[in-house]
Coordinates of C-alpha atoms in Angstrom, one line a residue:
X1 CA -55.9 -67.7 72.3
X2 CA -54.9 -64.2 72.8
X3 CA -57.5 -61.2 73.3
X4 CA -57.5 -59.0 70.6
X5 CA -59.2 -56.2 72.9
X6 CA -56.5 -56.8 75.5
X7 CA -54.0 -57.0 72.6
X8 CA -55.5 -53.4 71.5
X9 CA -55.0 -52.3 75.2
X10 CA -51.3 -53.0 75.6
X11 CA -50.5 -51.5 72.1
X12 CA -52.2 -48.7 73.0
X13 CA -50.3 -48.4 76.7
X14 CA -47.2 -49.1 74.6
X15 CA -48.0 -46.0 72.2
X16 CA -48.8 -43.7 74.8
X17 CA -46.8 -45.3 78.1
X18 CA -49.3 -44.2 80.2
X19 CA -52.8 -46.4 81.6
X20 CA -54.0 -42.9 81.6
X21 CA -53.4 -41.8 78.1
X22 CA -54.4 -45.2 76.6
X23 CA -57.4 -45.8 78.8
X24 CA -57.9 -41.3 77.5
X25 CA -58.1 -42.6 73.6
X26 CA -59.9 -46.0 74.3
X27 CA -62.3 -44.6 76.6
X28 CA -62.2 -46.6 79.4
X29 CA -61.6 -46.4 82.5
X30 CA -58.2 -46.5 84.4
X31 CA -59.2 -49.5 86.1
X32 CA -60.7 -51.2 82.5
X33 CA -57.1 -51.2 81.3
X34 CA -55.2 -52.3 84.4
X35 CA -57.8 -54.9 84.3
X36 CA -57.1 -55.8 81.1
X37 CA -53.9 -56.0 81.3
X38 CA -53.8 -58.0 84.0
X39 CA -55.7 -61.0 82.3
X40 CA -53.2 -60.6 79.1
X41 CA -50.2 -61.5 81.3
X42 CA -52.7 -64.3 83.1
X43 CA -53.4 -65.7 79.7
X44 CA -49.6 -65.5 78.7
X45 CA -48.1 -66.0 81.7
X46 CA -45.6 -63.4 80.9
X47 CA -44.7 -60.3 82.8
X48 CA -45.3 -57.4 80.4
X49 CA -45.8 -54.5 83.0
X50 CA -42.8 -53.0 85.4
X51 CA -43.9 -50.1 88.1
X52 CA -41.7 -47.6 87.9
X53 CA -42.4 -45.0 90.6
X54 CA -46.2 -43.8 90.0
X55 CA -45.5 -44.7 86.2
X56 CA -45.5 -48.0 84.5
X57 CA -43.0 -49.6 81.9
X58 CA -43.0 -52.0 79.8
X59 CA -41.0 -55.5 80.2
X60 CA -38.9 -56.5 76.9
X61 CA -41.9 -59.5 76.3
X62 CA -44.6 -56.5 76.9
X63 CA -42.7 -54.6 74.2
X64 CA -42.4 -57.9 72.0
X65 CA -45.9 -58.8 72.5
X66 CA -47.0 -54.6 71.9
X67 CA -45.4 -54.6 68.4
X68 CA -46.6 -58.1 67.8
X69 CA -50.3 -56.3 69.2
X70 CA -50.0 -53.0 66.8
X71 CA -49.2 -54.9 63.7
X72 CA -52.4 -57.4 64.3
X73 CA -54.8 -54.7 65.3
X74 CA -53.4 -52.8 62.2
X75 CA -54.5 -55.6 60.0
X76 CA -58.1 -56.2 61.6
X77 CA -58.7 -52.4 61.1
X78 CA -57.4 -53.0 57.7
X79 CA -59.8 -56.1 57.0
X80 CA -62.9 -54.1 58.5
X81 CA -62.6 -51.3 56.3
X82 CA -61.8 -53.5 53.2
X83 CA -65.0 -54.9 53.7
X84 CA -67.0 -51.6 54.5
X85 CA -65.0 -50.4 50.5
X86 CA -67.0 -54.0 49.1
X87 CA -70.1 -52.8 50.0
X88 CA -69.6 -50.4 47.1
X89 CA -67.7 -47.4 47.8
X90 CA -70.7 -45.6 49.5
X91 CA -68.9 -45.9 52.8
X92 CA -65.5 -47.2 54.2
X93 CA -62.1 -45.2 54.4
X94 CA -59.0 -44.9 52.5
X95 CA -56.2 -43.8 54.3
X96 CA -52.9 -42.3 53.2
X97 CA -49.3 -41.1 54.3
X98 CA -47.4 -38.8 52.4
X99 CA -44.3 -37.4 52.7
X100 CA -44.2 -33.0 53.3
X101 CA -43.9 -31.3 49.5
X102 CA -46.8 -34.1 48.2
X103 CA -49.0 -33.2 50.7
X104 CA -48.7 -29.7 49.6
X105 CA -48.7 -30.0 45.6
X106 CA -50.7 -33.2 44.1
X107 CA -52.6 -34.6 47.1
X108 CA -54.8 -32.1 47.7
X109 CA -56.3 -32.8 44.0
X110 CA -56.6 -36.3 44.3
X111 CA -58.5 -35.8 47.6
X112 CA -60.8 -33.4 45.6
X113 CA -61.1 -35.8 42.8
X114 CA -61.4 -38.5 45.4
X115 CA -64.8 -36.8 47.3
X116 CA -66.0 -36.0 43.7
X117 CA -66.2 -39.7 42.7
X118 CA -67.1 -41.3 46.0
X119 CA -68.6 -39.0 48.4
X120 CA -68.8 -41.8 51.2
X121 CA -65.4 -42.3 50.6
X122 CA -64.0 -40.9 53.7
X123 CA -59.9 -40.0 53.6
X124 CA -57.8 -39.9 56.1
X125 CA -54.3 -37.9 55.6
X126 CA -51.0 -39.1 58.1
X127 CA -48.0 -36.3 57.4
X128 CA -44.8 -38.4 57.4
X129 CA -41.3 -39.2 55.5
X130 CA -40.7 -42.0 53.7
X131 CA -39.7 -44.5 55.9
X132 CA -41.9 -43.9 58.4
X133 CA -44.8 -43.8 55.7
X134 CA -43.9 -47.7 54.8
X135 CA -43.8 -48.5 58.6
X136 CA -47.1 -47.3 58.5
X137 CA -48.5 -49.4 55.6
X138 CA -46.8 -52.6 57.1
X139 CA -48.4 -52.4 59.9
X140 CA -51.9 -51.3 58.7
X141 CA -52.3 -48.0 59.6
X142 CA -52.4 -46.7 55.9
X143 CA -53.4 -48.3 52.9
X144 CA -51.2 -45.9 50.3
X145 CA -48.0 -44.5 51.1
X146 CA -46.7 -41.7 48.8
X147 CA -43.1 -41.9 49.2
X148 CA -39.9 -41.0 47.1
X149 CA -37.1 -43.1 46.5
X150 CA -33.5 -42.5 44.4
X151 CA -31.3 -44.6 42.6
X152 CA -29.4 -45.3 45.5
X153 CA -32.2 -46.1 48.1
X154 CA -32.6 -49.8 49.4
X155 CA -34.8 -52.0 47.8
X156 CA -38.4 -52.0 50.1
X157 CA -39.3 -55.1 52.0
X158 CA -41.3 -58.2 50.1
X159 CA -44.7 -57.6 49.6
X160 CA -44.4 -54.0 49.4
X161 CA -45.6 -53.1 45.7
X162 CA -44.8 -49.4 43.7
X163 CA -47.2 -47.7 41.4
X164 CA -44.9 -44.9 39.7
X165 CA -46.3 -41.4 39.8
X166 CA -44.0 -39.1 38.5
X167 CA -39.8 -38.7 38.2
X168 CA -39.0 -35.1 40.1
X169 CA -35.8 -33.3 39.3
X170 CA -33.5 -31.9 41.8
X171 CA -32.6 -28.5 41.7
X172 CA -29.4 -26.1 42.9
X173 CA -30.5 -23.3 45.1
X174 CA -28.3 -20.4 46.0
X175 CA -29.2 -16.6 46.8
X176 CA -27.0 -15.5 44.1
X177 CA -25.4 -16.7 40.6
X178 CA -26.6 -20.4 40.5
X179 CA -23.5 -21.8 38.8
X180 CA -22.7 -25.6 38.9
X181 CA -22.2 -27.7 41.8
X182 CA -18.8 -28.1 41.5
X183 CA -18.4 -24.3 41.6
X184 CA -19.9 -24.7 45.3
X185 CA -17.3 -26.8 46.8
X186 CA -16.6 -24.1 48.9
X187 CA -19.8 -23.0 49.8
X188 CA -21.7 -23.9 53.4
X189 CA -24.7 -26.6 52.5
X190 CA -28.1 -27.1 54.1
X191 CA -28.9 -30.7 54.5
X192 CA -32.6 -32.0 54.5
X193 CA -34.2 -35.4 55.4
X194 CA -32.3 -38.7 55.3
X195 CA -32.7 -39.7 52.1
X196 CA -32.3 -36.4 50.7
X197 CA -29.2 -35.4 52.2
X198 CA -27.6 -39.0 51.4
X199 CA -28.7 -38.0 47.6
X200 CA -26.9 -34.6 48.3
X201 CA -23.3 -36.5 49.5
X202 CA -24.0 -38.6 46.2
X203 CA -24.2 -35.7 43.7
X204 CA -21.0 -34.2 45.6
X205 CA -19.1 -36.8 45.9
X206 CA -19.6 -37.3 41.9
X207 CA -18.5 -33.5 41.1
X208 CA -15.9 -34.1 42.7
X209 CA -15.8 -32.9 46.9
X210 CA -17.6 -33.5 50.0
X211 CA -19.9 -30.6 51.1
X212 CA -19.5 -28.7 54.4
X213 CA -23.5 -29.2 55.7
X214 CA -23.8 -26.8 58.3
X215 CA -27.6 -26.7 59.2
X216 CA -30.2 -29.5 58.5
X217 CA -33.8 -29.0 58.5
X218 CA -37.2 -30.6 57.0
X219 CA -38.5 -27.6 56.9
X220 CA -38.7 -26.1 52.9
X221 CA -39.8 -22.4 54.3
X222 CA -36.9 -22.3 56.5
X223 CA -34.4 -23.9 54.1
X224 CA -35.5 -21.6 51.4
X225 CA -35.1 -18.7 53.9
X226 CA -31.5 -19.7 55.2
X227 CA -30.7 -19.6 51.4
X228 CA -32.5 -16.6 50.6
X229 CA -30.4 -15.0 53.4
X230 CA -27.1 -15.7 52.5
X231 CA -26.9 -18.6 55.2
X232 CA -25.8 -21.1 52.6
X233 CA -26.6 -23.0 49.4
X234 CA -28.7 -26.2 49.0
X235 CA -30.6 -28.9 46.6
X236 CA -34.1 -29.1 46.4
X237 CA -36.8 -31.2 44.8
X238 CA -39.1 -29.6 42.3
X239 CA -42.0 -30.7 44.4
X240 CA -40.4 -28.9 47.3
X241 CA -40.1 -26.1 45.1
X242 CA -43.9 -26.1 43.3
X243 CA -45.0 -26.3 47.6
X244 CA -43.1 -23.1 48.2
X245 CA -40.8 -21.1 46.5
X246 CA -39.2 -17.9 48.3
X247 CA -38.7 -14.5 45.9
X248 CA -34.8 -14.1 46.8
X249 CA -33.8 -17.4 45.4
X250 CA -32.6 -18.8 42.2
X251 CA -32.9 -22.9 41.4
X252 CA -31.6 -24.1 38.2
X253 CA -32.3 -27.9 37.4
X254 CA -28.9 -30.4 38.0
X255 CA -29.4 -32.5 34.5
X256 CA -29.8 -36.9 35.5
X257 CA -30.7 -35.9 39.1
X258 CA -34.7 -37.5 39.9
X259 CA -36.3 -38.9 42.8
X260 CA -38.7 -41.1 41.9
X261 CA -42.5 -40.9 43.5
X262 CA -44.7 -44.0 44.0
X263 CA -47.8 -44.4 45.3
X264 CA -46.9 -48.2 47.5
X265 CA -49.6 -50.6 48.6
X266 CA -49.1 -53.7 50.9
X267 CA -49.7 -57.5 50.0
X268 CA -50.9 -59.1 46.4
X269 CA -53.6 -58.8 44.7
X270 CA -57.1 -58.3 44.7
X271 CA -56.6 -54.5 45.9
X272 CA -59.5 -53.3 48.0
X273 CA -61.6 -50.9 45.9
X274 CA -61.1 -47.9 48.1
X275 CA -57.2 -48.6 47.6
X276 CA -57.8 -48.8 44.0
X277 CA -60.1 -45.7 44.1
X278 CA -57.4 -43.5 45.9
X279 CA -54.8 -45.0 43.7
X280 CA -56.8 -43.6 40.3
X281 CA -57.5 -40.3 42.2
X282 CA -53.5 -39.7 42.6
X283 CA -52.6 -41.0 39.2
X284 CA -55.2 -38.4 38.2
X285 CA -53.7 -35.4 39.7
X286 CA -50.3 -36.0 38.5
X287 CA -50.7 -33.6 35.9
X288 CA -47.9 -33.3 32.9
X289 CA -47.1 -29.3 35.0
X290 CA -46.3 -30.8 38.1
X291 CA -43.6 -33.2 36.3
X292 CA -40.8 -29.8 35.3
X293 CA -40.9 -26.7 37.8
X294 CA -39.2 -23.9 35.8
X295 CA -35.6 -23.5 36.5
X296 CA -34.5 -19.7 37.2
X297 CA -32.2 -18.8 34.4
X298 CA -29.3 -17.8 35.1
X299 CA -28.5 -13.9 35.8
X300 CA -27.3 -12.1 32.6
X301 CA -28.9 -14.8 30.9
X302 CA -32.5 -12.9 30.3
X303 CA -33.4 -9.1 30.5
X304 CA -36.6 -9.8 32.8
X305 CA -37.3 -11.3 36.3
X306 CA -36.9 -15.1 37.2
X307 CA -40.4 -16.2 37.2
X308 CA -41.4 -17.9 40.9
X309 CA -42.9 -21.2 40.4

């Protein structure tokens, strides 16, 4: 039968490829992990470690047996907090990925709502897109992933199960008349993430042209900012735009355009009741103004100021 601390060793060599690093965030010593190591391959009889100069690597049954490792370890740390949450919510952890504009809009309320209701309840927050995000919750490193999806996007993987949360609009934004998209075929495009600039090509490539995207970034300031200055036009999320919205742009809603938020959870049911806890607390803060940023009408259409969201 195979270790589970040695198992926890390798995966964590394998995160970090270094004995140094991994023996760093385990705390052991250098010679505890080579050691360790050493019996794992014993008790396999597989070669999972190559030196490579005064570095190691790992062999393509070390990197088997690492992902095999991270998913098992995921699950165990997954169990063990599960049963801390049965105890009754005083203690245990809930643990969540969310993609960028979520983090910065409706997550910060649940977490308050979350630390109102349970106070041992202790959350832990992981940054990430989408894909990533459900990566994460296979493998047991998160028990919620936020994540958006669009009409388009590939079914998720069995046992992966979605809680809607909200439908968020897309939006047009230039530095000048808004217009249609159509009237930008001939414009210069900022691309975003993935998913998001695979919707973009989409609503293109149904008005009618393929868009020239000449800079892609994550990054809402800086897309908002290469707008504002001229640099090119783009489509946003109203999320995106509710997290940050720069003064010297205009956004104007593109009518049957949504991404679709879900809170997703991994395996059936019974859901833990820290999972369920968080799950209320982010139901909760999806309140009926995060659901329609206002559009910026259009110029000439009213007398005062577009109104920043």
């Amino acid at each position: 039968m195979l270790d589970v601390v040695r198992l926890r060793v390798l995966a964590a060599v394998a995160r970090h490829g270094s004995v140094t690093a991994a023996a760093r965030e385990l705390h052991y010593s250098q010679p505890s992990v080579s050691h360790h190591l050493a019996k794992l391959e014993a008790e396999t009889g597989a070669k999972l470690i190559q030196r490579v100069g005064r570095g190691i690597r790992l062999t393509e049954a070390g990197r088997m047996l690492a992902e095999r490792a991270t998913e098992i370890i995921g699950r165990i740390d997954s169990a063990s907090a599960e049963l801390s949450a049965h105890v009754g919510l005083r203690a245990g952890r809930a643990r969540l990925a969310a993609f960028p504009s979520a983090l910065s809009t409706f997550v910060p309320e649940a977490a308050a709502l979350l630390a109102r209701d349970h106070p041992g309840l202790e959350l832990r927050l992981t940054e990430t897109e989408p894909p990533e995000a459900l990566r994460m919750l296979r493998a047991g490193y998160v028990d919620v992933a936020v994540v958006f999806r669009y009409d388009d996007t590939e079914p998720e993987d069995d046992g992966i199960r979605l809680l809607h949360l909200m439908d968020d609009p897309s939006y047009l934004v230039t530095s000048g008349r808004t217009g249609t998209l159509a009237s930008h075929r001939d414009s210069r495009w900022i691309g975003g993430c993935d998913r998001c600039r695979s919707h973009l090509l989409d609503l293109c490539g149904r008005a009618g042209f393929e868009p020239e995207i000449c800079f892609t970034t994550d990054d809402i300031v800086a897309v908002q900012s290469l707008v504002a200055a001229g640099i090119g036009v783009t489509t946003l999320p109203g999320l995106a735009l509710r997290a940050h919205r720069h003064p010297k742009v205009n956004a104007v809603e593109l009518p049957g355009s949504i991404r679709q938020v879900y809170a997703a959870t991994y395996g059936g049911p019974p859901v833990p009741p820290a999972t369920t806890a968080l799950l209320t607390a982010l139901t909760s803060a999806i309140r009926p103004g995060l659901r329609q940023p206002r559009s910026t009408p259009e110029q000439g259409d009213l007398d005062e100021a577009p109104t920043s969201i």
